Short mmCIF file of C-alpha atoms in Angstrom, two decimals:
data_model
loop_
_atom_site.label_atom_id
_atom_site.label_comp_id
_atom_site.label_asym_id
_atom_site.label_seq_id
_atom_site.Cartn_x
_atom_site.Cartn_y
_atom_site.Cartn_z
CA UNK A 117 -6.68 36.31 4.63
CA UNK A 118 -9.86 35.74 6.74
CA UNK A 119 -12.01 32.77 5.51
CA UNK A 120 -14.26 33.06 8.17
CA UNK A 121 -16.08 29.89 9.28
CA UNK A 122 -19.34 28.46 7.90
CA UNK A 123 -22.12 26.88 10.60
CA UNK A 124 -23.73 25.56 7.62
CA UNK A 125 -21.02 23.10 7.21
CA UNK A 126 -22.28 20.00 8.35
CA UNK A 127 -20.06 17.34 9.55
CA UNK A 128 -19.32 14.44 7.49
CA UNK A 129 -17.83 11.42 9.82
CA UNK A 130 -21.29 9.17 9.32
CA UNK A 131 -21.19 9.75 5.49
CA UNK A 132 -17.68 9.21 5.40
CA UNK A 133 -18.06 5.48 7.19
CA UNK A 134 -21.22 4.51 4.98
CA UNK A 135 -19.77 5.16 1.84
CA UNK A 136 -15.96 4.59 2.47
CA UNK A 137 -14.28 5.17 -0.96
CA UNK A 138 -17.25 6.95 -2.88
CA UNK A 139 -17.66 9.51 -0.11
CA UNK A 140 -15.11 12.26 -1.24
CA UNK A 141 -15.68 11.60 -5.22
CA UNK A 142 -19.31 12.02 -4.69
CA UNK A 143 -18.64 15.20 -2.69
CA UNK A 144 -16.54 16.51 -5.68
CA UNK A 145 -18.85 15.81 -8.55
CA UNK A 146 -21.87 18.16 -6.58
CA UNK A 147 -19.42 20.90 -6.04
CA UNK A 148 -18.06 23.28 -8.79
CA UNK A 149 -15.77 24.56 -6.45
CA UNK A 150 -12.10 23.75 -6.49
CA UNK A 151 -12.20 22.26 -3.23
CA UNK A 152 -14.52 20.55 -0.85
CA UNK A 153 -15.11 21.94 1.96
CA UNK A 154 -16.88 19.52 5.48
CA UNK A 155 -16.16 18.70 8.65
CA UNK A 156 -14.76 15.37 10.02
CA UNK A 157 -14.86 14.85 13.57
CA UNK A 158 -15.80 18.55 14.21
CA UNK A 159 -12.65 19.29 12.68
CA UNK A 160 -12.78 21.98 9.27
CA UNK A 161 -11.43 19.92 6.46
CA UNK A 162 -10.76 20.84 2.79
CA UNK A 163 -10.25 17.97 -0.24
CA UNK A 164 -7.92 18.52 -3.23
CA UNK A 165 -7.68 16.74 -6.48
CA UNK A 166 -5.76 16.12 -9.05
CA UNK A 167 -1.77 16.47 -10.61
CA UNK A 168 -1.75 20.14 -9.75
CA UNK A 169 -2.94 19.26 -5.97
CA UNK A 170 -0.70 16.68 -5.44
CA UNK A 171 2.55 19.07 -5.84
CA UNK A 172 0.51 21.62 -3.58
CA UNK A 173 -0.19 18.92 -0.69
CA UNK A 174 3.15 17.44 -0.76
CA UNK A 175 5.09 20.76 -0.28
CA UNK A 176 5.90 21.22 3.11
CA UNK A 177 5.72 24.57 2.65
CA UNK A 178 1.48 24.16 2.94
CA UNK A 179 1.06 20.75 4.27
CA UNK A 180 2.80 19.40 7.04
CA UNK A 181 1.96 15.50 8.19
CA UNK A 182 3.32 15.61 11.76
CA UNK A 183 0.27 16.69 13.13
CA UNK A 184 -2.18 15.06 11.03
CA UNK A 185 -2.14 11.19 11.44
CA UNK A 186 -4.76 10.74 14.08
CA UNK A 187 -3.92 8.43 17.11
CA UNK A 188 -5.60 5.16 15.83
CA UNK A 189 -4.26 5.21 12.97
CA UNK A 190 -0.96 5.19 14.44
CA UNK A 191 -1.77 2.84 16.89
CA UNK A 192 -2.73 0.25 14.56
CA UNK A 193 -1.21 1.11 10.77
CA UNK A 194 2.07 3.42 10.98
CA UNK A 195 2.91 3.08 15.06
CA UNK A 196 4.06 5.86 16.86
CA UNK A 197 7.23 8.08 16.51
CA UNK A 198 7.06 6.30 12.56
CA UNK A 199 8.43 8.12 9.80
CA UNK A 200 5.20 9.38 8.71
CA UNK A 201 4.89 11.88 11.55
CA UNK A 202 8.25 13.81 10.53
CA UNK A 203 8.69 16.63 8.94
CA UNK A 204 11.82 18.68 7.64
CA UNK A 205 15.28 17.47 8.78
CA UNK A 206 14.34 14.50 10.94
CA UNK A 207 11.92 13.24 8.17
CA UNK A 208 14.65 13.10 4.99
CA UNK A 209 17.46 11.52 7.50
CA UNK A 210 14.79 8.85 8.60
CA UNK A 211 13.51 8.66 5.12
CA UNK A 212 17.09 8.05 3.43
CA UNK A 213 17.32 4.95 5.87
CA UNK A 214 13.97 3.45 3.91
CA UNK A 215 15.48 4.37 0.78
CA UNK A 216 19.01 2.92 1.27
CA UNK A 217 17.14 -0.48 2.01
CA UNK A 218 13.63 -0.28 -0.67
CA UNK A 219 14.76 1.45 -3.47
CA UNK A 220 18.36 0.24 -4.70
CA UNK A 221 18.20 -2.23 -7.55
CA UNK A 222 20.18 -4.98 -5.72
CA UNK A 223 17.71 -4.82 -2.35
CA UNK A 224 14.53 -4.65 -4.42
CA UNK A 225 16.25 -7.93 -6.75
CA UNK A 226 16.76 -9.84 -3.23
CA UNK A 227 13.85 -9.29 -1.47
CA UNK A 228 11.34 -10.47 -4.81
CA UNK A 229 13.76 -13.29 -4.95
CA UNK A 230 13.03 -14.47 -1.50
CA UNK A 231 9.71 -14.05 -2.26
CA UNK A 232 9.42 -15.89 -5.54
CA UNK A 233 11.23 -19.11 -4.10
CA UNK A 234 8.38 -19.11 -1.60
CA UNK A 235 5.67 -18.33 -3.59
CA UNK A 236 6.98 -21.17 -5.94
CA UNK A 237 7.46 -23.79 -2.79
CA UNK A 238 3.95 -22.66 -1.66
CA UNK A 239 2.66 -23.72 -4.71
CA UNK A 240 3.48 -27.31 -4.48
CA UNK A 241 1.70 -27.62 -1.15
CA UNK A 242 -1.73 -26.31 -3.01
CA UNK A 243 -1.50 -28.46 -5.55
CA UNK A 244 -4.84 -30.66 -5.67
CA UNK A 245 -5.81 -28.33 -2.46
CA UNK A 246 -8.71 -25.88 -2.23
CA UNK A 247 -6.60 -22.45 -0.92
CA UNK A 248 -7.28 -18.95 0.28
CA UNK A 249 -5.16 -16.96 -2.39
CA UNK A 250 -5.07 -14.05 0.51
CA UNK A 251 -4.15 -15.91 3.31
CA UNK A 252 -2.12 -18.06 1.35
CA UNK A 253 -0.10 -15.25 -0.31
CA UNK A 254 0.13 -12.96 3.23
CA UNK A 255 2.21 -16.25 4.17
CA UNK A 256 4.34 -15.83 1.29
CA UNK A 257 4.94 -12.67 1.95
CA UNK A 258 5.32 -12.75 5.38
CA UNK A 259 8.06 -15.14 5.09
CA UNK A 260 10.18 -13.87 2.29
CA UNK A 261 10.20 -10.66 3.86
CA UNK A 262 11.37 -11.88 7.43
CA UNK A 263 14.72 -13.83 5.54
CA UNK A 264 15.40 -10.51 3.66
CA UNK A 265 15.33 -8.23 6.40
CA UNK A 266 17.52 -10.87 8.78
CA UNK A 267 14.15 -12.01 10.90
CA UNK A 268 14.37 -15.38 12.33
CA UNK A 269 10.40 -16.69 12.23
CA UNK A 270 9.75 -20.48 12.57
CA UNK A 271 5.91 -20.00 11.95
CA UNK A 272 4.72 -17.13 10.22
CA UNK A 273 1.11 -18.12 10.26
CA UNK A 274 0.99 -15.94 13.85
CA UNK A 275 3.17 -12.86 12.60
CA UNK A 276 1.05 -12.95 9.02
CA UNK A 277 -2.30 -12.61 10.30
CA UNK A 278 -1.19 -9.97 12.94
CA UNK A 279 0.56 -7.71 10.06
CA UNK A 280 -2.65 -7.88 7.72
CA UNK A 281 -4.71 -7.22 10.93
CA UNK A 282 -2.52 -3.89 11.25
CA UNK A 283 -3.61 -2.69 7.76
CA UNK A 284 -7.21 -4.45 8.18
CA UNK A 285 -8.08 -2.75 11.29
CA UNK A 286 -6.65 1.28 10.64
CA UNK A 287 -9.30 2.82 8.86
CA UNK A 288 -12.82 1.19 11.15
CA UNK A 289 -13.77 0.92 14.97
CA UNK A 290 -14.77 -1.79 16.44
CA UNK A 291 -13.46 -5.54 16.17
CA UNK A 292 -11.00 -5.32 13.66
CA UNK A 293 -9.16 -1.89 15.03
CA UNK A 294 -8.88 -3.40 18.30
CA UNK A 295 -7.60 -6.85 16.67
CA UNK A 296 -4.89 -3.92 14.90
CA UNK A 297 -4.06 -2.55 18.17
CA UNK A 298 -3.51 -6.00 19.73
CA UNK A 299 -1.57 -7.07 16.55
CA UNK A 300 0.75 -4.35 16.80
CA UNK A 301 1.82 -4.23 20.34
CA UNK A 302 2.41 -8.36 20.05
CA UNK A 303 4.91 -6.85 17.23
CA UNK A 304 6.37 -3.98 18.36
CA UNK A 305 7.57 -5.95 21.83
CA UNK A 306 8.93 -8.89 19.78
CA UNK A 307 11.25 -6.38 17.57
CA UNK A 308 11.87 -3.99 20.38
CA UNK A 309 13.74 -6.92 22.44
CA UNK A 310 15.28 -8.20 19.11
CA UNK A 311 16.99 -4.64 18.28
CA UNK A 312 18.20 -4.47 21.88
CA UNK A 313 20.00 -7.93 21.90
CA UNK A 314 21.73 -6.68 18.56
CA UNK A 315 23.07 -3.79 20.20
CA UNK A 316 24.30 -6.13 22.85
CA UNK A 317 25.69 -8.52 20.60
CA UNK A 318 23.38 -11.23 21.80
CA UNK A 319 21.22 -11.54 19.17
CA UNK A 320 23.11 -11.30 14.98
CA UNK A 321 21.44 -9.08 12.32
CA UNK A 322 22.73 -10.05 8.93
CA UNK A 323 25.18 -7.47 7.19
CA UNK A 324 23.13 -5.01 5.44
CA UNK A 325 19.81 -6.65 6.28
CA UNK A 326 17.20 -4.20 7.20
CA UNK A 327 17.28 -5.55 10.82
CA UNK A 328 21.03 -4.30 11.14
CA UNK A 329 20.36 -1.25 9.19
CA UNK A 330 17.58 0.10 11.58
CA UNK A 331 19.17 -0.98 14.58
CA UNK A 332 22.84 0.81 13.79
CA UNK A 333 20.72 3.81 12.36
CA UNK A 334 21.05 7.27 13.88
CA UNK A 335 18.84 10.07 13.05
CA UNK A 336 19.29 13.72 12.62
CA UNK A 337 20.27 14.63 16.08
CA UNK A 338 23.06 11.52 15.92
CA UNK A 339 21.26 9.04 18.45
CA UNK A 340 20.43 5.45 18.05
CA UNK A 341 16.65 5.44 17.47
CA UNK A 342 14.27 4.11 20.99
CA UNK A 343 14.03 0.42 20.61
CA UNK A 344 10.42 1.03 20.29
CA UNK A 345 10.63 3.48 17.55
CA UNK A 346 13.62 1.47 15.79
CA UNK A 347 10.62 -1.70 16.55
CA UNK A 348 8.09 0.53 14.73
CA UNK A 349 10.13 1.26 11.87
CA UNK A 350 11.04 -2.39 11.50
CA UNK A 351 7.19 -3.01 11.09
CA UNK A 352 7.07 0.04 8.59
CA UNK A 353 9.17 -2.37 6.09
CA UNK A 354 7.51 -5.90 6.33
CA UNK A 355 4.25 -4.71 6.89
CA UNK A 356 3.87 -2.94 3.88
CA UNK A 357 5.45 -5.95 1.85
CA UNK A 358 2.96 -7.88 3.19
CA UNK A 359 -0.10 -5.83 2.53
CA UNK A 360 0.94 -6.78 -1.51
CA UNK A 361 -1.59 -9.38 -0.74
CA UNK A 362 -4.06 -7.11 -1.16
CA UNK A 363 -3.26 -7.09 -4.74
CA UNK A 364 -2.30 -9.95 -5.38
CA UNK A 365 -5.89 -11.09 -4.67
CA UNK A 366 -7.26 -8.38 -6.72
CA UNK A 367 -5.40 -9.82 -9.40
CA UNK A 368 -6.97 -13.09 -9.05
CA UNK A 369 -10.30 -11.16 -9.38
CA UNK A 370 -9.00 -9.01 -12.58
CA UNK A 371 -8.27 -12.37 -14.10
CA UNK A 372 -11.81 -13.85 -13.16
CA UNK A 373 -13.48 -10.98 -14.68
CA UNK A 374 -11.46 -10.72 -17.62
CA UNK A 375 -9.35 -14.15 -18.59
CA UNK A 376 -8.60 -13.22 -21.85
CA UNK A 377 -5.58 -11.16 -19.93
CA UNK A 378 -4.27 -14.06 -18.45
CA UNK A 379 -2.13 -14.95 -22.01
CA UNK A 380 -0.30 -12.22 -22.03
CA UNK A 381 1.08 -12.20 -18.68
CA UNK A 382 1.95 -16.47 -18.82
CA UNK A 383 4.49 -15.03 -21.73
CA UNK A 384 7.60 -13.72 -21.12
CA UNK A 385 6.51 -10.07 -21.50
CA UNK A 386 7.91 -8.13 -18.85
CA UNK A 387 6.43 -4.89 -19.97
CA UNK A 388 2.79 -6.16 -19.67
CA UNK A 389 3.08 -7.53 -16.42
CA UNK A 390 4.45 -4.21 -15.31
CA UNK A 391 1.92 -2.32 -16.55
CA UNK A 392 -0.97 -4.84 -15.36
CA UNK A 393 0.64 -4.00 -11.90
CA UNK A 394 0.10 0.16 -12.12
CA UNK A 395 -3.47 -1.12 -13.42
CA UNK A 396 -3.73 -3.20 -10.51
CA UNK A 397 -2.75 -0.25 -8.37
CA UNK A 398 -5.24 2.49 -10.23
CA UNK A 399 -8.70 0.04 -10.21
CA UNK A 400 -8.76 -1.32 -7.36
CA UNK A 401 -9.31 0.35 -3.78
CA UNK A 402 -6.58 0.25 -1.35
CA UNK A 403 -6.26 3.99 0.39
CA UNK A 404 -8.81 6.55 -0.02
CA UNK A 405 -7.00 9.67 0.96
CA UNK A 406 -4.19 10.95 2.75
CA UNK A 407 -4.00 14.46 5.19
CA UNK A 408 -2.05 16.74 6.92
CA UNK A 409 -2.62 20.05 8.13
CA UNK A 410 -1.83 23.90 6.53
CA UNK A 411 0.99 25.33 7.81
CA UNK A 412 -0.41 28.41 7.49
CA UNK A 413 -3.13 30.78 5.65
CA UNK A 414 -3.02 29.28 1.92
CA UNK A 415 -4.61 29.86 -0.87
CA UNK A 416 -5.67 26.90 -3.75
CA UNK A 417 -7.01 28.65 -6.95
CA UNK A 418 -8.61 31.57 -5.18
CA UNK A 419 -10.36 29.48 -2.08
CA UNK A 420 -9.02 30.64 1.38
CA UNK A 421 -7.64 27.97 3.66
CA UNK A 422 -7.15 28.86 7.19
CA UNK A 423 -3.79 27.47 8.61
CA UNK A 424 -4.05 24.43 10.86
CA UNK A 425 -7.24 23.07 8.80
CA UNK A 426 -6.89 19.40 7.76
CA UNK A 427 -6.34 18.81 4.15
CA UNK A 428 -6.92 15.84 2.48
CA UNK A 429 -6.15 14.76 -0.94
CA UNK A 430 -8.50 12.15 -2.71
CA UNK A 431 -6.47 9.09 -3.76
CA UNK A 432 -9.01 7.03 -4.66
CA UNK A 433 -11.19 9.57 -6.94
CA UNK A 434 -7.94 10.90 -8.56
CA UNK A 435 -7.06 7.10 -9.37
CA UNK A 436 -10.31 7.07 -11.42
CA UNK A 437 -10.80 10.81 -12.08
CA UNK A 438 -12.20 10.45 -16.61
CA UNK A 439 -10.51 13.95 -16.98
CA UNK A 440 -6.67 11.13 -16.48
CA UNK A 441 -8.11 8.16 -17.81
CA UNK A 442 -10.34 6.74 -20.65
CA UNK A 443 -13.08 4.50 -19.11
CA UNK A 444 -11.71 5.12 -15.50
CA UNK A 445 -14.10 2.27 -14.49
CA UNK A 446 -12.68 -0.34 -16.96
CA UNK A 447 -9.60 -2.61 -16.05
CA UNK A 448 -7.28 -2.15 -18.66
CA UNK A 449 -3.85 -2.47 -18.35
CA UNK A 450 -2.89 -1.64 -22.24
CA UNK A 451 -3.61 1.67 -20.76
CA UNK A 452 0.25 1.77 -19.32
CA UNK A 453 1.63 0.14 -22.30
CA UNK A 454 0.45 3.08 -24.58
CA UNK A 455 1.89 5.77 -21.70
CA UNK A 456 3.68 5.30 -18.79
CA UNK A 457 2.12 6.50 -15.79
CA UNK A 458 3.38 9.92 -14.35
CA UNK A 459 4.13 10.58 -10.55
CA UNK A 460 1.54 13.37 -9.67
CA UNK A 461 -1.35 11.18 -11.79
CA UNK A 462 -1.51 7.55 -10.25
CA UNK A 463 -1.06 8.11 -6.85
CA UNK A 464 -2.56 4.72 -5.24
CA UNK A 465 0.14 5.02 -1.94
CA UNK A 466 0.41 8.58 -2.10
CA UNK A 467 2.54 11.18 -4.32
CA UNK A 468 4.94 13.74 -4.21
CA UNK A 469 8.75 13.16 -4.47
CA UNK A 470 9.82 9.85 -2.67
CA UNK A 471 13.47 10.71 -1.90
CA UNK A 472 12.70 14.28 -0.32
CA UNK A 473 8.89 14.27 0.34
CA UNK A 474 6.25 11.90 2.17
CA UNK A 475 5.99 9.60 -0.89
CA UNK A 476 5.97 5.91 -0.18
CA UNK A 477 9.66 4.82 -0.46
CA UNK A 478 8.32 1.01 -1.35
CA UNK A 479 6.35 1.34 -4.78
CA UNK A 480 9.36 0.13 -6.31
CA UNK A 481 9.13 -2.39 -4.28
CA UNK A 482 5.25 -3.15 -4.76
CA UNK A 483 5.84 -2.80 -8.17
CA UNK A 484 8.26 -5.83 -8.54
CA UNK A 485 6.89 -8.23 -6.33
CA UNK A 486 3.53 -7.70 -8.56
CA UNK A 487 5.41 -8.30 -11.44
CA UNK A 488 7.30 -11.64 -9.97
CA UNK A 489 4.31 -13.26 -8.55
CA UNK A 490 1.36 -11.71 -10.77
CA UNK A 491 2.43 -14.22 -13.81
CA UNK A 492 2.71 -16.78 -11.50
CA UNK A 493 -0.90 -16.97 -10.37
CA UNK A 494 -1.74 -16.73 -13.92
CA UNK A 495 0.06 -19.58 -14.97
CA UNK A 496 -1.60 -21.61 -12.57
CA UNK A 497 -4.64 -23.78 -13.14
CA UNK A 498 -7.36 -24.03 -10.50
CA UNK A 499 -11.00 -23.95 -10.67
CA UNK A 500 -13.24 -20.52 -8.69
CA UNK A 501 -15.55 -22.38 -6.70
CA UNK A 502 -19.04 -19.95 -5.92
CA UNK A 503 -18.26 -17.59 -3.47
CA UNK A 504 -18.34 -14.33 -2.46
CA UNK A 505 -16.37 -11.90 -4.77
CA UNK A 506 -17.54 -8.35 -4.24
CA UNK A 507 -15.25 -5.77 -3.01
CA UNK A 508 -17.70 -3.19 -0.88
CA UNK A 509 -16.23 0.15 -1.02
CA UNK A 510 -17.60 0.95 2.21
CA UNK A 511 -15.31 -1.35 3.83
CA UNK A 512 -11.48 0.46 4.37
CA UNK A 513 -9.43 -0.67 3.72
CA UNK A 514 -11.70 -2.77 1.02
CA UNK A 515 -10.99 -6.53 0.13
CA UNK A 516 -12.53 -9.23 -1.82
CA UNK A 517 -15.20 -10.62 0.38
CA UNK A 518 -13.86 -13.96 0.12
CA UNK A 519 -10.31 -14.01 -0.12
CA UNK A 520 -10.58 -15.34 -3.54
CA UNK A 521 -11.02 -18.72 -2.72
CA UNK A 522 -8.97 -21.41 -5.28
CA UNK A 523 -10.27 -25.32 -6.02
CA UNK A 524 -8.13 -28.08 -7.36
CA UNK A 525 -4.74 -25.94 -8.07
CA UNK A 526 -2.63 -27.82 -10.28
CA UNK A 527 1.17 -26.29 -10.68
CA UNK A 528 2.55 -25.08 -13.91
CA UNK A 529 4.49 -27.83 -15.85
CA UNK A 530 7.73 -27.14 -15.48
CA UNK A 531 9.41 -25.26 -19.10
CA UNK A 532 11.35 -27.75 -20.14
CA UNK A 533 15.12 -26.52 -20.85
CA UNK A 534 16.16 -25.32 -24.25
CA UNK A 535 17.98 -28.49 -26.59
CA UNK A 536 21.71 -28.23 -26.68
CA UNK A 537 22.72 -26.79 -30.31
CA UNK A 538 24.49 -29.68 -32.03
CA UNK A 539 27.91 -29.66 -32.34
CA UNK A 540 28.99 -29.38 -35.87
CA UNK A 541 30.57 -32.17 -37.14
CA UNK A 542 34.60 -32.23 -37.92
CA UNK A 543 35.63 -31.90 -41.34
#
């Protein structure tokens, strides 16, 4: 196989930063080819879409991810020697450690536990207050996560802004990267030193607490992980949790836009809170692609692709691709009610298999805390003051401009408790 290489390629970095999420869509729809073919950074790149690419990308047979993740990214999102850069053996033993603490019904039930009793303390402290619903809820987060996974964390203000600075800052230069950067190394030397004074018995991690599980975890060669990889891994399960307050705060938009949703989700209707969280997770923007690199000459539906080239596969235009959804542009959750979605069609974090490939062990996990705290916010009252409420799409990761700012919340009344049946009387 001999692709050759095109000098009429041109590069695409500068489109890619002015148009953030419409840049690879847009390259799709004025292609007929199966792929796209540009350049990012000088580098040869090809773009996939769709069910039938996901399976290809996430075969590590074609796509490996080791080599892919450039250096600022993991300097500010994943961190360095993270699970993300494995491959093969080392990546499914590391991986099974995220899964034995995300995916298991009695972990996922304790950590949206913790995080409903916060959410529902929180609330009393808005009430009469104008709030932030992002910062607000990144606080929330922050702490519920921290008791689950057996961190001690008197203020969380500090550790919250510095783990939505990590996922603010990954995908842009300037300012907010180098905020990341900062954010992370402040984090990575706090849990570093925590792990070590577990090991030495100075310090106690909680039994079966995600703190104690890293720590005491050995990976495929049998060793203890570094401190500062067992440190970056730590991050790789609270930061994530807390990044829900992305859409959380998209839901407070959804319900701006369209209220009449809001009755359905203050019932007790499980079902259409679940399915207003995959909705949640299809509209909105959160990552545009993923990549990783061939492992070798491949072929996708007759185009050459020369090993070592980065691939990418669109998230964000497969999310809203009309060919897997009616009215991709519309925000309507009865769409998941009708069918559930499949793995290789909404693939907001990513796809592929989650227990053996690259797929992100915590939907489960996003999934639930959505569905805990998404009825909430729609049972509460609270006027939307004029702000700012566009989401650009040129900003990555994109967020509402203002945060969703919230006037006069007043708490739910509290359901009052069911009357006693009366006892018959004796005959």
């Amino acid at each position: 196989m001999n692709p050759g290489r095109s000098p009429l390629i041109a590069d695409s970095s500068l489109a890619l930063l002015a148009k953030g999420y419409a840049w690879l869509p847009d390259r799709r729809r004025r292609t007929s080819a199966p792929l796209v073919r540009t350049r990012l950074m000088g580098q040869p790149v090809v773009a996939l879409h769709g069910p039938e690419a996901v399976r290809f990308f996430y075969d590590e047979r074609h796509v490996e991810r080791r080599s892919a993740l450039p250096g600022p990214v993991l300097s500010t999102l994943f961190g360095h020697g993270a699970v993300h850069t494995l491959d093969g053996p080392d990546h499914r033993v590391r991986k099974d450690m995220f899964l034995s603490l995300l995916t298991g019904a009695e972990a996922v039930a304790g950590l949206v536990d913790r995080v409903a009793a916060e959410w529902d303390e929180a609330v009393e402290s808005w009430s009469g207050r104008r709030v932030v619903l992002f910062d607000e809820t990144s606080r929330v987060l922050t702490r519920g996560v921290c008791q689950w996974a057996g961190l001690v964390v008197e203020d969380v203000g500090p550790l919250a802004r510095d783990l939505v600075a990590m996922v603010d800052g990954f995908a842009t230069a300037g300012p907010r990267h180098w905020r990341a950067r900062r954010a992370r190394a402040r984090c990575e030397t706090w849990l570093a030193r925590l792990v070590e004074d577990v090991r030495a018995g100075t310090a106690t991690a909680p039994a079966g607490s995600a703190l104690e599980g890293i720590a005491r975890h050995r990976d495929a060669d049998g060793r203890l992980l570094d401190p500062h990889t067992a440190a970056v891994e730590l991050l790789n399960v609270i930061r994530p949790t807390v990044a829900v307050c992305w859409f959380v705060t998209y839901a407070g938009h959804a319900l701006r836009l369209r209220p009449g949703l809001r009755d359905r989700l203050t019932g007790d209707d499980p079902a259409h809170a679940v399915a207003f969280a995959h909705e949640l997770r299809r509209f909105y923007p959160f990552a545009p692609f993923v990549g990783g690199r061939a492992v070798t000459d491949l072929e996708w539906r007759g185009e050459p692709i020369r090993s070592g080239t980065l691939v990418l596969l669109d998230l964000y235009g497969q999310n809203h691709d009309p060919a897997l959804w009616d009215d991709p542009y519309t925000f309507e959750p009865r769409r998941f009610l009708e069918r559930p979605p499949a793995d290789d069609d909404l693939i907001p974090q990513g796809g592929g298999d989650r227990t053996t490939g690259h797929r992100c062990p915590g939907e489960d996990v996003t999934i639930a805390l959505l569905r805990a705290l998404v009825p909430r916010l729609a049972r509460l009252e609270y006027e939307v003051p004029d702000q700012d409420l566009r989401i650009p799409l040129n900003r990555m990761p994109a967020r509402v401009r203002s945060g969703f700012v919230m006037d006069a919340v007043r708490a739910p009344a509290p359901t009052p408790a069911p009357a006693p049946a009366a006892t018959p009387a004796a005959p």
